[in-house]
C-alpha positions as a printed NumPy array, in Angstrom:
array([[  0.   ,   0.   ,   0.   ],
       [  1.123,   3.214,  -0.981],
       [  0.186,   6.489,   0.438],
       [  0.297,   9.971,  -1.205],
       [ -0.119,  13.283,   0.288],
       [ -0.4  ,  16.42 ,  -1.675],
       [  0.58 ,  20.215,  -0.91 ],
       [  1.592,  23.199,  -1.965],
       [ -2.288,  25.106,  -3.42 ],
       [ -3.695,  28.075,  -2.27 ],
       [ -4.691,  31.086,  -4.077],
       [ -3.147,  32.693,  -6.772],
       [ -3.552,  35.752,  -9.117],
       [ -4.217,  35.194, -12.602],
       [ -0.884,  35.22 , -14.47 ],
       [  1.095,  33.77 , -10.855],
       [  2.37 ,  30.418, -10.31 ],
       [  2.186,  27.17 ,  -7.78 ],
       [  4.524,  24.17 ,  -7.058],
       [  2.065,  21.188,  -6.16 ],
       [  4.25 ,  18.215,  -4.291],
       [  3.403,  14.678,  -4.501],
       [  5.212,  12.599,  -1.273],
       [  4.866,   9.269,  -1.364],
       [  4.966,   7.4  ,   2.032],
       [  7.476,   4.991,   0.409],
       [  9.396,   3.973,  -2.351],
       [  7.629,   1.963,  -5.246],
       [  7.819,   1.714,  -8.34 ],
       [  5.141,   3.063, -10.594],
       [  5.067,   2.765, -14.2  ],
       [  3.144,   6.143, -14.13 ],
       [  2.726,   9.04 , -11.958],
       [  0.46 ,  11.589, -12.683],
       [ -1.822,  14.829, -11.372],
       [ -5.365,  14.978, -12.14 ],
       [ -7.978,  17.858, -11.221],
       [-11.36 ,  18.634, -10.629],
       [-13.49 ,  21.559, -10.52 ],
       [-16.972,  22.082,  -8.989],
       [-19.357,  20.166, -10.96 ],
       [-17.023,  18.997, -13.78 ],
       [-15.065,  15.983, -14.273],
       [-12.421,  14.843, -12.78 ],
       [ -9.699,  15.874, -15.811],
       [ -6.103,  14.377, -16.595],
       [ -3.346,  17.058, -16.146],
       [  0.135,  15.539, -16.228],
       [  2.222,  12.418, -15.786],
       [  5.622,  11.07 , -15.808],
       [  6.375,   7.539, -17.093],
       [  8.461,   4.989, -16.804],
       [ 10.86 ,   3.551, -17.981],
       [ 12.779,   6.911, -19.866],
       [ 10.825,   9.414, -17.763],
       [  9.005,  10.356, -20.192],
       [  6.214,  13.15 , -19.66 ],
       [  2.617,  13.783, -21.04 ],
       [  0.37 ,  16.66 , -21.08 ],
       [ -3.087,  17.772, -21.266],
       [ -3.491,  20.632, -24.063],
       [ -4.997,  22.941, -21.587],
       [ -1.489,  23.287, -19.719],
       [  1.115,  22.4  , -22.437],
       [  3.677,  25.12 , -22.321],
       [  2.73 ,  26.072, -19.032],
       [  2.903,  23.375, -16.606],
       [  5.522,  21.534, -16.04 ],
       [  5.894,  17.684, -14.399],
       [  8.739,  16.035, -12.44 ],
       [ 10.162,  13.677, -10.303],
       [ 13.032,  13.48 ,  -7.341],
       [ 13.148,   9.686,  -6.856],
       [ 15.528,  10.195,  -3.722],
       [ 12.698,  12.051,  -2.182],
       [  9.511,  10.1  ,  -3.42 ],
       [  8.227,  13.143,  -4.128],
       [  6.326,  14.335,  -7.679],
       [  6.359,  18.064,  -8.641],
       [  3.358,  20.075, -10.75 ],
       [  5.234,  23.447, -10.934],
       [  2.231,  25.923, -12.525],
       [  3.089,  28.706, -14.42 ],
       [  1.005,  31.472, -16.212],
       [ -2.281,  30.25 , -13.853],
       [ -5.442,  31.303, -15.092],
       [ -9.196,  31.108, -13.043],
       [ -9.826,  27.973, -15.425],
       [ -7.3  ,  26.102, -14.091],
       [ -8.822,  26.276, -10.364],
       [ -9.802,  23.297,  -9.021],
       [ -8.804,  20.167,  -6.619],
       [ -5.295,  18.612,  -8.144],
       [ -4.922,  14.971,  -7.101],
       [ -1.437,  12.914,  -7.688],
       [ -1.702,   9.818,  -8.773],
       [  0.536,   6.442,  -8.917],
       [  0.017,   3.745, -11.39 ],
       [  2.086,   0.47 , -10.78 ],
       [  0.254,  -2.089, -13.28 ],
       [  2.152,  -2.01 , -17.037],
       [ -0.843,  -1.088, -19.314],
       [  0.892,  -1.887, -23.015],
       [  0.06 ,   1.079, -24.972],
       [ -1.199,   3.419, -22.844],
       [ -0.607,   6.856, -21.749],
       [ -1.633,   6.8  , -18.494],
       [ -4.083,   9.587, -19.205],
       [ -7.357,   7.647, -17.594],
       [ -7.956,   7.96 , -13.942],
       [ -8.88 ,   4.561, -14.049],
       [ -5.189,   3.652, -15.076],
       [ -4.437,   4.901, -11.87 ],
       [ -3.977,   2.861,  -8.448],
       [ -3.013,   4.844,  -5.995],
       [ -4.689,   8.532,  -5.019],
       [ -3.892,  11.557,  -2.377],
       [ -6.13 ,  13.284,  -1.196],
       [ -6.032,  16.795,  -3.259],
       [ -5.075,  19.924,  -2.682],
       [ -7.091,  22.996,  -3.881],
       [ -5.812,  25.542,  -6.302],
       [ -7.76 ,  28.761,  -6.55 ],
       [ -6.548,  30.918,  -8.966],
       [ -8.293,  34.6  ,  -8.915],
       [ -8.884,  37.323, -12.158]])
């Protein structure tokens, strides 16, 4: 059983930035570690993730350019560093840990997904 714990939201002005972290209670591997969000009433939506093996890194349009995913191993700890915030991105990020192999996939389902934090809630003002 792994355990993840989000911080690092709050509130933000439009055009401002946020560093999510991801800690994970231990070391595991995870062919896939990603953030999701969700926003009052919507969908919970994919956002980011980092997979394994070559570290490779995936985005949703809506952040591309702007967001940017990584990973310190030696820590256990994921990163969502937010740049150029805008009020559409406000929601409730989760992290996320995936340790099954899905051949093919991008690890861009939630259902891909095995492991979940809690969330942390990003408000970002206009």
């Amino acid at each position: 059983q792994v355990q993840l714990e989000e911080s690092g939201g709050g509130l933000v002005q439009a055009g401002g930035s946020l560093r999510l972290s991801c800690a994970a209670s231990r070391r595991t591997f995870s062919y896939a570690m990603g953030w999701f969000r969700q926003a009052p009433g919507k969908e919970r939506q994919f956002v980011a993730n980092i997979r394994w093996p070559g570290g490779s890194t995936y985005y949703a349009d809506s952040v591309k350019g702007r967001f940017t995913i990584s990973r310190d191993n030696a820590k256990n700890t994921m990163y969502l560093q937010m740049n150029s915030l805008k009020p559409e991105d406000t929601a409730v990020y989760y992290c996320a840990a995936g340790v099954r192999y899905l051949s093919g996939s991008y690890y861009s389902d939630g259902n891909d997904y095995d492991y979940w934090g809690q969330g942390t809630q990003v408000t970002v003002s206009s």
